[in-house]
CSV table of C-alpha atoms in Angstrom, one decimal:
chain,number,residue,atom,x,y,z
A,1,MET,CA,212.4,276.4,119.0
A,2,ALA,CA,213.9,273.4,117.5
A,3,ALA,CA,215.1,272.3,120.9
A,4,GLU,CA,214.9,268.6,120.2
A,5,SER,CA,217.5,269.0,117.3
A,6,SER,CA,219.8,271.1,119.5
A,7,ARG,CA,220.2,268.5,122.2
A,8,GLY,CA,222.7,266.6,120.1
A,9,SER,CA,225.5,267.9,117.8
A,10,PRO,CA,224.7,271.3,116.2
A,11,LEU,CA,225.1,269.5,112.7
A,12,SER,CA,223.5,266.0,112.6
A,13,ALA,CA,225.1,263.2,110.8
A,14,LYS,CA,222.5,263.4,107.8
A,15,GLN,CA,223.2,267.2,107.6
A,16,ILE,CA,227.0,266.5,107.4
A,17,ALA,CA,226.4,263.8,104.7
A,18,ALA,CA,224.0,266.2,102.8
A,19,ALA,CA,226.7,268.9,102.9
A,20,ARG,CA,229.4,266.5,101.8
A,21,GLU,CA,227.4,265.4,98.8
A,22,TYR,CA,226.6,268.8,97.8
A,23,LEU,CA,230.1,269.9,97.9
A,24,ARG,CA,231.2,266.8,95.9
A,25,GLY,CA,228.8,267.8,93.0
A,26,GLU,CA,229.8,271.4,93.2
A,27,LEU,CA,233.5,270.8,93.0
A,28,ARG,CA,232.9,268.5,90.1
A,29,ARG,CA,231.4,271.4,88.2
A,30,HIS,CA,233.5,274.2,89.7
A,31,SER,CA,236.7,273.0,90.8
A,32,HIS,CA,238.2,276.4,90.3
A,33,TRP,CA,236.1,278.1,92.8
A,34,PRO,CA,238.1,278.8,96.0
A,35,ASP,CA,235.0,279.3,98.3
A,36,LEU,CA,234.0,275.7,97.5
A,37,TRP,CA,237.5,274.3,98.6
A,38,ASN,CA,237.3,276.5,101.8
A,39,LEU,CA,233.9,275.1,102.6
A,40,ARG,CA,235.2,271.5,102.0
A,41,GLY,CA,238.0,272.3,104.4
A,42,LEU,CA,235.5,273.5,107.1
A,43,LEU,CA,233.5,270.3,106.7
A,44,GLU,CA,236.6,268.2,106.9
A,45,ALA,CA,237.7,270.0,110.0
A,46,TRP,CA,234.3,269.7,111.6
A,47,GLU,CA,234.6,266.0,111.2
A,48,GLY,CA,238.0,265.7,112.6
A,49,HIS,CA,240.0,265.3,109.4
A,50,LEU,CA,242.6,268.0,109.8
A,51,ASP,CA,245.1,266.7,107.4
A,52,ARG,CA,242.3,266.8,104.6
A,53,ALA,CA,241.3,270.2,105.8
A,54,ARG,CA,244.7,271.6,105.5
A,55,SER,CA,244.9,270.3,102.0
A,56,SER,CA,241.5,271.9,100.9
A,57,PHE,CA,242.5,275.3,102.6
A,58,ALA,CA,245.7,275.2,100.8
A,59,ARG,CA,244.0,274.6,97.4
A,60,ALA,CA,241.7,277.6,98.1
A,61,THR,CA,244.8,279.9,98.8
A,62,ALA,CA,246.5,278.5,95.7
A,63,LEU,CA,243.5,279.4,93.7
A,64,ASN,CA,243.2,282.9,95.3
A,65,PRO,CA,246.3,283.9,97.1
A,66,SER,CA,244.5,287.0,98.5
A,67,TYR,CA,241.7,284.9,100.2
A,68,GLY,CA,242.3,285.9,103.7
A,69,THR,CA,239.7,283.6,105.2
A,70,ALA,CA,241.4,280.4,103.9
A,71,ARG,CA,244.8,281.6,104.9
A,72,TRP,CA,243.4,282.2,108.5
A,73,ASN,CA,241.9,278.7,108.5
A,74,LEU,CA,245.2,277.4,107.5
A,75,GLN,CA,246.8,278.9,110.6
A,76,TRP,CA,243.8,277.6,112.7
A,77,ILE,CA,244.6,274.0,111.5
A,78,GLY,CA,248.3,274.5,112.3
A,79,LEU,CA,247.4,275.3,115.8
A,80,LEU,CA,245.1,272.4,116.1
A,81,GLU,CA,248.1,270.2,114.7
A,82,GLY,CA,250.5,271.7,117.1
A,83,ARG,CA,252.1,274.0,114.6
A,84,ALA,CA,251.8,277.6,115.9
A,85,PRO,CA,252.1,280.3,113.3
A,86,THR,CA,254.9,282.8,113.5
A,87,SER,CA,254.0,286.4,114.1
A,88,GLY,CA,254.9,287.2,110.4
A,89,GLU,CA,252.2,284.6,109.2
A,90,SER,CA,249.3,286.1,111.3
A,91,VAL,CA,246.6,287.6,109.1
A,92,GLU,CA,243.3,289.2,109.7
A,93,LEU,CA,240.2,287.2,108.9
A,94,ASP,CA,238.7,288.4,105.7
A,95,ALA,CA,235.5,290.2,106.7
A,96,GLY,CA,233.6,289.6,103.4
A,97,GLU,CA,230.1,289.7,104.2
A,98,ASN,CA,230.6,289.0,107.8
A,99,THR,CA,231.4,291.0,110.9
A,100,PRO,CA,235.1,291.3,111.3
A,101,VAL,CA,236.4,289.2,114.4
A,102,GLN,CA,239.5,289.7,116.3
A,103,SER,CA,241.5,286.9,114.6
A,104,ARG,CA,244.8,287.2,116.4
A,105,GLU,CA,243.1,286.9,119.9
A,106,LEU,CA,241.1,284.0,118.8
A,107,LEU,CA,244.3,282.2,117.5
A,108,GLY,CA,245.8,282.8,121.0
A,109,ILE,CA,242.6,281.4,122.6
A,110,ILE,CA,242.7,278.3,120.5
A,111,ARG,CA,246.4,277.9,121.2
A,112,ASN,CA,245.7,278.1,124.9
A,113,ARG,CA,242.6,275.7,124.8
A,114,SER,CA,244.8,273.2,122.8
A,115,ALA,CA,247.2,273.3,125.7
A,116,GLY,CA,244.5,272.9,128.3
A,117,VAL,CA,244.6,276.5,129.5
A,118,PRO,CA,241.0,277.5,130.5
A,119,VAL,CA,239.6,280.9,129.9
A,120,GLY,CA,238.7,282.9,132.8
A,121,GLY,CA,235.0,283.0,133.9
A,122,ASP,CA,234.9,286.8,133.9
A,123,TRP,CA,236.5,287.3,130.2
A,124,ARG,CA,234.4,289.9,128.7
A,125,PRO,CA,235.7,290.5,125.0
A,126,PRO,CA,234.1,293.6,123.2
A,127,ASN,CA,233.6,291.5,120.1
A,128,PRO,CA,230.2,289.5,120.0
A,129,SER,CA,231.7,286.8,118.0
A,130,LEU,CA,234.4,286.1,120.6
A,131,ALA,CA,231.7,286.6,123.3
A,132,PHE,CA,229.9,283.7,121.8
A,133,ALA,CA,233.0,281.8,121.6
A,134,GLY,CA,233.6,282.2,125.2
A,135,MET,CA,229.9,281.1,126.0
A,136,ALA,CA,230.8,277.9,124.2
A,137,MET,CA,234.0,277.4,125.9
A,138,ALA,CA,232.2,278.0,129.3
A,139,ALA,CA,229.9,275.2,128.3
A,140,THR,CA,232.6,272.7,128.1
A,141,GLY,CA,233.5,273.0,131.9
A,142,ARG,CA,231.5,272.2,134.9
A,143,GLU,CA,231.1,275.6,136.3
A,144,ARG,CA,227.6,276.9,135.7
A,145,ASP,CA,228.1,280.3,137.0
A,146,ALA,CA,230.8,280.9,134.1
A,147,LEU,CA,228.3,279.9,131.6
A,148,SER,CA,225.6,282.2,133.0
A,149,ARG,CA,228.0,285.1,133.1
A,150,ALA,CA,229.1,284.5,129.6
A,151,PHE,CA,225.5,284.4,128.5
A,152,GLU,CA,224.8,287.6,130.3
A,153,TRP,CA,227.7,289.3,128.7
A,154,LEU,CA,226.6,288.2,125.2
A,155,ARG,CA,223.1,289.6,125.8
A,156,ALA,CA,224.6,292.9,127.0
A,157,ILE,CA,226.8,293.5,123.9
A,158,LEU,CA,224.8,291.8,121.0
A,159,PRO,CA,221.6,293.2,119.8
A,160,GLU,CA,218.8,290.5,119.6
A,161,GLY,CA,221.4,288.1,121.2
A,162,GLU,CA,218.9,286.3,123.5
A,163,GLU,CA,216.5,285.8,120.5
A,164,LEU,CA,219.3,284.3,118.4
A,165,VAL,CA,220.3,281.9,121.1
A,166,ARG,CA,216.7,280.8,121.2
A,167,ASP,CA,216.2,280.5,117.7
A,168,ALA,CA,219.5,278.5,117.5
A,169,GLY,CA,217.7,275.9,119.8
A,170,LEU,CA,220.2,276.6,122.6
A,171,THR,CA,217.7,277.2,125.3
A,172,ARG,CA,215.1,275.2,127.0
A,173,ARG,CA,211.3,276.3,127.6
A,174,ASP,CA,212.4,277.7,131.0
A,175,GLY,CA,215.1,279.9,129.3
A,176,SER,CA,218.0,277.8,130.8
A,177,LEU,CA,220.8,276.9,128.2
A,178,HIS,CA,221.3,273.6,126.6
A,179,ARG,CA,225.1,272.9,127.6
A,180,LYS,CA,225.6,270.0,125.3
A,181,GLY,CA,225.1,271.7,122.0
A,182,LEU,CA,227.1,274.8,123.1
A,183,ALA,CA,229.8,272.7,124.4
A,184,GLU,CA,230.3,271.0,121.0
A,185,LEU,CA,231.1,274.4,119.6
A,186,GLY,CA,233.6,275.2,122.4
A,187,ILE,CA,236.3,272.6,121.4
A,188,PRO,CA,239.4,273.7,119.5
A,189,GLU,CA,238.1,271.9,116.3
A,190,ARG,CA,234.8,274.1,116.3
A,191,LEU,CA,236.3,277.3,117.5
A,192,ASN,CA,236.2,279.1,114.2
A,193,PRO,CA,233.6,281.8,113.1
A,194,ASP,CA,234.0,280.7,109.5
A,195,HIS,CA,232.0,277.5,110.4
A,196,SER,CA,229.2,280.0,109.9
A,197,ALA,CA,229.5,279.4,106.2
A,198,LEU,CA,229.1,275.5,106.8
A,199,LEU,CA,226.1,276.1,108.9
A,200,ARG,CA,224.6,278.4,106.3
A,201,LEU,CA,225.0,275.9,103.7
A,202,SER,CA,223.3,273.2,105.9
A,203,GLY,CA,220.5,275.7,106.5
A,204,ARG,CA,219.8,276.3,102.8
A,205,LEU,CA,219.9,272.5,102.2
A,206,GLU,CA,217.4,272.1,105.0
A,207,GLU,CA,215.2,274.8,103.5
A,208,ARG,CA,215.2,273.1,100.1
A,209,ARG,CA,213.9,270.0,101.9
A,210,GLY,CA,211.0,272.1,103.3
A,211,ARG,CA,212.4,272.0,106.7
A,212,ASP,CA,212.1,275.6,107.7
A,213,ARG,CA,212.4,275.1,111.5
A,214,GLU,CA,215.7,273.3,111.2
A,215,ALA,CA,217.0,275.7,108.5
A,216,ARG,CA,216.1,278.6,110.9
A,217,ARG,CA,217.9,277.0,113.8
A,218,LEU,CA,221.2,276.5,111.8
A,219,LEU,CA,221.0,280.1,110.3
A,220,ALA,CA,220.7,281.5,113.7
A,221,LEU,CA,223.6,279.4,114.9
A,222,ALA,CA,225.5,280.7,111.9
A,223,ALA,CA,224.9,284.3,112.9
A,224,LEU,CA,225.8,283.7,116.6
A,225,LEU,CA,229.3,282.3,115.5
A,226,LEU,CA,229.9,285.7,113.7
A,227,GLY,CA,228.1,287.8,116.4
A,228,ASP,CA,226.0,289.3,113.6
A,229,PRO,CA,222.1,289.4,114.0
A,230,ALA,CA,221.9,291.3,110.7
A,231,LEU,CA,223.2,288.1,109.0
A,232,PHE,CA,220.2,286.1,110.4
A,233,GLN,CA,217.8,288.8,109.4
A,234,VAL,CA,219.1,288.7,105.8
A,235,GLU,CA,219.3,285.0,105.4
A,236,TRP,CA,215.8,284.5,106.9
A,237,ALA,CA,214.4,287.4,104.5
A,238,VAL,CA,215.6,285.3,101.6
A,239,THR,CA,213.7,282.3,102.7
A,240,GLU,CA,210.5,284.4,103.4
A,241,SER,CA,210.9,285.9,100.0
A,242,ARG,CA,211.1,282.6,98.3
A,243,ARG,CA,208.1,281.5,100.2
A,244,GLY,CA,206.2,284.3,98.7
A,245,ARG,CA,206.1,286.3,102.0
A,246,GLY,CA,207.3,289.6,100.7
A,247,GLU,CA,206.1,291.9,103.5
A,248,GLU,CA,207.8,289.7,106.1
A,249,ALA,CA,211.0,289.7,103.9
A,250,GLU,CA,210.9,293.5,103.6
A,251,ARG,CA,210.5,294.0,107.6
A,252,LEU,CA,213.5,291.6,108.1
A,253,LEU,CA,215.7,293.4,105.6
A,254,ARG,CA,214.8,296.9,107.0
A,255,ARG,CA,215.8,295.6,110.4
A,256,ALA,CA,219.1,294.2,109.0
A,257,ALA,CA,219.8,297.6,107.4
A,258,ASP,CA,219.1,299.3,110.8
A,259,LEU,CA,221.5,296.9,112.6
A,260,ARG,CA,224.2,297.2,110.0
A,261,PRO,CA,223.6,300.2,107.9
A,262,ASP,CA,227.1,300.1,106.2
A,263,TRP,CA,226.6,296.4,105.0
A,264,TYR,CA,225.6,296.5,101.3
A,265,ARG,CA,223.6,293.3,101.2
A,266,PRO,CA,220.5,294.3,103.2
A,267,HIS,CA,220.0,297.4,101.0
A,268,LEU,CA,220.6,295.4,97.9
A,269,LEU,CA,218.1,292.7,98.9
A,270,LEU,CA,215.6,295.2,99.9
A,271,GLY,CA,215.9,296.8,96.6
A,272,TYR,CA,215.2,293.4,94.8
A,273,GLU,CA,212.3,292.7,96.9
A,274,LEU,CA,210.7,296.2,96.5
A,275,SER,CA,211.4,296.0,92.6
A,276,ALA,CA,209.8,292.5,92.6
A,277,GLN,CA,206.6,294.0,94.2
A,278,GLY,CA,206.5,296.5,91.4
A,279,LEU,CA,207.7,299.5,93.5
A,280,PRO,CA,210.8,300.7,91.6
A,281,ALA,CA,210.7,304.1,93.0
A,282,LYS,CA,210.9,302.7,96.5
A,283,ALA,CA,213.6,300.2,95.4
A,284,LEU,CA,215.7,303.0,93.9
A,285,PRO,CA,217.2,304.5,97.2
A,286,CYS,CA,218.0,301.0,98.5
A,287,LEU,CA,219.9,300.2,95.5
A,288,GLU,CA,221.6,303.6,95.3
A,289,ARG,CA,222.7,302.9,99.0
A,290,ALA,CA,224.1,299.4,98.0
A,291,ALA,CA,226.0,300.8,95.1
A,292,ALA,CA,227.5,303.6,97.2
A,293,LEU,CA,228.6,300.9,99.8
A,294,CYS,CA,229.9,298.4,97.1
A,295,PRO,CA,230.8,300.5,94.1
A,296,ARG,CA,232.9,297.7,92.4
A,297,TYR,CA,230.3,295.0,92.6
A,298,PRO,CA,228.9,294.4,88.9
A,299,ASP,CA,225.6,292.8,90.0
A,300,VAL,CA,224.8,295.8,92.4
A,301,LEU,CA,225.4,298.2,89.5
A,302,TYR,CA,223.4,296.1,87.1
A,303,GLN,CA,220.4,296.1,89.5
A,304,LEU,CA,220.8,299.7,90.1
A,305,GLY,CA,220.6,300.3,86.4
A,306,LEU,CA,217.4,298.2,86.0
A,307,VAL,CA,215.6,300.1,88.5
A,308,GLN,CA,216.9,303.5,87.1
A,309,HIS,CA,215.3,302.4,83.8
A,310,ALA,CA,212.2,301.4,85.4
A,311,VAL,CA,211.7,305.0,86.7
A,312,ASP,CA,212.7,306.5,83.4
A,313,ARG,CA,216.1,307.6,84.4
A,314,ASN,CA,217.7,305.9,81.2
A,315,ALA,CA,220.9,308.3,81.2
A,316,ASP,CA,221.7,307.2,84.8
A,317,ALA,CA,220.8,303.5,83.9
A,318,MET,CA,223.3,303.6,81.1
A,319,ARG,CA,226.1,304.9,83.4
A,320,SER,CA,225.3,302.1,85.8
A,321,PHE,CA,225.5,299.4,83.1
A,322,GLU,CA,228.8,301.1,81.8
A,323,SER,CA,230.3,300.8,85.3
A,324,ALA,CA,229.1,297.3,85.6
A,325,LEU,CA,231.0,296.3,82.5
A,326,GLU,CA,234.0,298.1,83.6
A,327,CYS,CA,234.1,295.9,86.7
A,328,ASN,CA,233.4,292.8,84.6
A,329,PRO,CA,233.5,293.0,80.9
A,330,ALA,CA,232.1,289.5,80.5
A,331,PHE,CA,228.8,290.5,82.4
A,332,LEU,CA,226.6,289.7,79.3
A,333,VAL,CA,223.2,290.7,80.7
A,334,ALA,CA,224.6,294.2,81.5
A,335,ARG,CA,226.0,294.5,78.1
A,336,ILE,CA,222.5,293.5,76.5
A,337,ALA,CA,220.8,296.1,78.7
A,338,LEU,CA,223.3,298.8,77.8
A,339,ALA,CA,223.0,298.0,74.1
A,340,ASN,CA,219.2,298.0,74.1
A,341,LEU,CA,219.1,301.3,76.0
A,342,LEU,CA,221.5,302.9,73.5
A,343,PHE,CA,219.4,301.6,70.6
A,344,ASP,CA,216.1,302.9,72.1
A,345,ALA,CA,217.7,306.3,72.7
A,346,GLY,CA,218.6,306.5,68.9
A,347,ARG,CA,222.3,305.8,69.5
A,348,ALA,CA,222.3,302.6,67.4
A,349,ASP,CA,225.7,303.3,66.0
A,350,GLU,CA,227.1,303.3,69.7
A,351,ALA,CA,225.1,300.0,70.4
A,352,ALA,CA,226.6,298.2,67.4
A,353,PRO,CA,229.9,297.1,69.1
A,354,HIS,CA,228.0,295.9,72.1
A,355,TYR,CA,225.6,293.8,69.9
A,356,GLU,CA,228.5,292.4,68.1
A,357,GLN,CA,230.2,291.3,71.3
A,358,ILE,CA,226.9,289.8,72.5
A,359,PHE,CA,226.6,287.8,69.3
A,360,ASP,CA,230.2,286.7,69.5
A,361,GLU,CA,229.4,285.2,73.0
A,362,GLY,CA,226.5,283.1,71.3
A,363,MET,CA,223.6,285.1,72.8
A,364,THR,CA,220.9,285.5,69.9
A,365,THR,CA,217.3,286.2,70.0
A,366,PRO,CA,215.0,287.7,67.2
A,367,HIS,CA,214.9,291.1,69.0
A,368,LEU,CA,218.7,291.2,69.3
A,369,ALA,CA,219.3,290.2,65.7
A,370,GLY,CA,217.1,292.9,64.5
A,371,CYS,CA,218.8,295.6,66.6
A,372,PHE,CA,222.2,294.2,65.7
A,373,GLY,CA,221.3,294.4,62.1
A,374,TYR,CA,220.1,297.9,62.2
A,375,SER,CA,223.0,299.0,64.6
A,376,MET,CA,225.5,297.9,61.9
A,377,HIS,CA,223.7,299.9,59.2
A,378,ALA,CA,223.7,302.9,61.5
A,379,ALA,CA,227.4,302.5,62.1
A,380,GLY,CA,228.0,302.4,58.5
A,381,SER,CA,228.4,298.7,57.9
A,382,ARG,CA,225.6,298.2,55.2
A,383,ASN,CA,226.8,294.9,53.9
A,384,ARG,CA,227.3,293.4,57.4
A,385,ALA,CA,223.8,294.7,58.2
A,386,GLU,CA,222.2,292.8,55.3
A,387,GLU,CA,224.0,289.7,56.2
A,388,ILE,CA,222.7,289.8,59.8
A,389,PHE,CA,219.2,290.4,58.7
A,390,LEU,CA,219.1,287.9,56.0
A,391,GLU,CA,220.7,285.3,58.4
A,392,ALA,CA,218.2,285.9,61.1
A,393,LEU,CA,215.3,285.7,58.7
A,394,SER,CA,216.5,282.5,57.2
A,395,GLY,CA,216.1,280.8,60.5
A,396,ASP,CA,212.9,282.4,61.4
A,397,PRO,CA,211.1,284.2,58.6
A,398,ASP,CA,208.1,285.3,60.4
A,399,ARG,CA,209.6,287.5,63.1
A,400,ALA,CA,207.7,290.8,63.0
A,401,GLU,CA,210.3,292.7,65.0
A,402,VAL,CA,213.2,291.5,62.5
A,403,LEU,CA,211.1,292.2,59.5
A,404,THR,CA,210.1,295.7,60.8
A,405,LEU,CA,213.8,296.8,61.3
A,406,TYR,CA,214.9,295.1,58.0
A,407,GLY,CA,212.3,297.2,56.2
A,408,GLN,CA,213.5,300.4,58.0
A,409,PHE,CA,217.1,299.4,56.7
A,410,LEU,CA,215.9,298.9,53.1
A,411,ALA,CA,214.0,302.1,53.2
A,412,GLU,CA,217.1,304.1,54.3
A,413,THR,CA,219.2,302.5,51.8
A,414,ASP,CA,216.9,303.8,48.9
A,415,ARG,CA,215.2,300.4,48.5
A,416,SER,CA,211.6,301.5,49.1
A,417,THR,CA,209.8,298.8,47.1
A,418,GLU,CA,211.6,296.0,48.9
A,419,ALA,CA,210.8,297.9,52.2
A,420,ARG,CA,207.1,298.0,51.4
A,421,ALA,CA,207.1,294.3,50.6
A,422,VAL,CA,209.0,293.4,53.8
A,423,TRP,CA,206.7,295.5,55.9
A,424,THR,CA,203.6,294.1,54.4
A,425,ARG,CA,204.9,290.8,55.2
A,426,ALA,CA,205.4,292.0,58.8
A,427,LEU,CA,201.9,292.9,59.1
A,428,ASP,CA,200.8,289.6,57.9
A,429,THR,CA,202.6,287.9,60.8
A,430,GLY,CA,200.2,289.6,63.4
A,431,PRO,CA,202.6,292.0,65.2
A,432,SER,CA,201.7,293.8,68.4
A,433,GLU,CA,199.1,296.7,68.1
A,434,GLU,CA,201.9,299.3,68.7
A,435,LEU,CA,204.3,297.7,66.3
A,436,GLY,CA,201.5,297.5,63.6
A,437,ARG,CA,200.8,301.2,64.0
A,438,ARG,CA,204.6,302.0,63.3
A,439,ILE,CA,204.7,299.7,60.3
A,440,ARG,CA,201.5,301.3,58.8
A,441,ARG,CA,203.0,304.8,59.5
A,442,TRP,CA,206.2,303.8,57.7
A,443,LEU,CA,204.2,302.3,54.7
A,444,GLY,CA,202.3,305.5,54.3
A,445,GLN,CA,205.5,307.5,54.3
A,446,VAL,CA,207.1,305.4,51.7
A,447,SER,CA,203.9,305.8,49.5
A,448,VAL,CA,204.0,309.5,49.8
A,449,LYS,CA,207.7,309.8,48.8
A,450,GLU,CA,207.0,307.5,45.7
């Protein structure tokens, strides 16, 4: 699988150039994102520009002082430059979406490697990420037995390790290892599990070009650096889903959830996939599990709310949207969803402040304008409601949903004649069958009262 690509560098010159161009454009647009600066530092370190890498990692930590991964990368660069960190500076690598690695031990290994101290051939770390690092370091030497022993150990402690090594293009057809590609990962400048982020970026860029085999190789290699086969299953499931292969994506995500049941992302993406297939009841337990594992992640809570609404659990959905907004008050789509559910539940007065904030953010649609106007009326702001309706209709006078709610507002403020005229106009716009029935019913009620 992709063996030809792996005989050279794990990243080709074209792939490095593509990643550099992508990061340049992203940083122009999002210079305040620490993840992008960390990625740029990784690319610069990969190319051997340690001073530039140090500057990029420092920028990432300045933007987010609690960014453990970037702080660890600064220590790593310090070691490569001959400046060992003090014990007080040592930090644990931020796990994030990745399997945690034994960062202190890895820093010691890099220090020894920089000093020319070899790793023993029988080294058997319990951490799969370190085991793969040992395999890469063994490939830099001439002793084939050490490499074979390292590979045997990786297979022993890492589920699907042999398959990942094959998918990463690191084996020949006869099952023997490609030493050169491995050896390029065994030098101190490459001994960093966070290079997984750079490889994942390159894999996604290859996928955009339609080069799925090369994308698969890079994503498998990224998973090996972290010793995490679930990461590969998740990343490749995203590709399968984008290609319209939902059943395969579902299979991969279920496997990832089995491998790492306490990682929220397989459950979240499985919920996405099942929901997209029109199976909200099956998606619900997946998203409930994701929310339980990651209760402060607004997008997880928002997706859970959408599925709860789809299975008619609207009270639960409202609580999920409220929780998402507690985590991120600027999460506009969650606020819209909450406002609409409150409105549909006959709690328009409670929806009013949400609609007001939505409009303050510049989000306007005919549906939202109608709901906003009627909500302000329900909240007791008659004049403001009138302003909202008239402004909405001045821009688009033939919106049946706005006219319908405006007519309801007029009828409830003792202006039945105006309400009848507005509802008649709404019928002339050709509303949906269901909306038309409601309008005729209200017209009949107004006539009876008169």
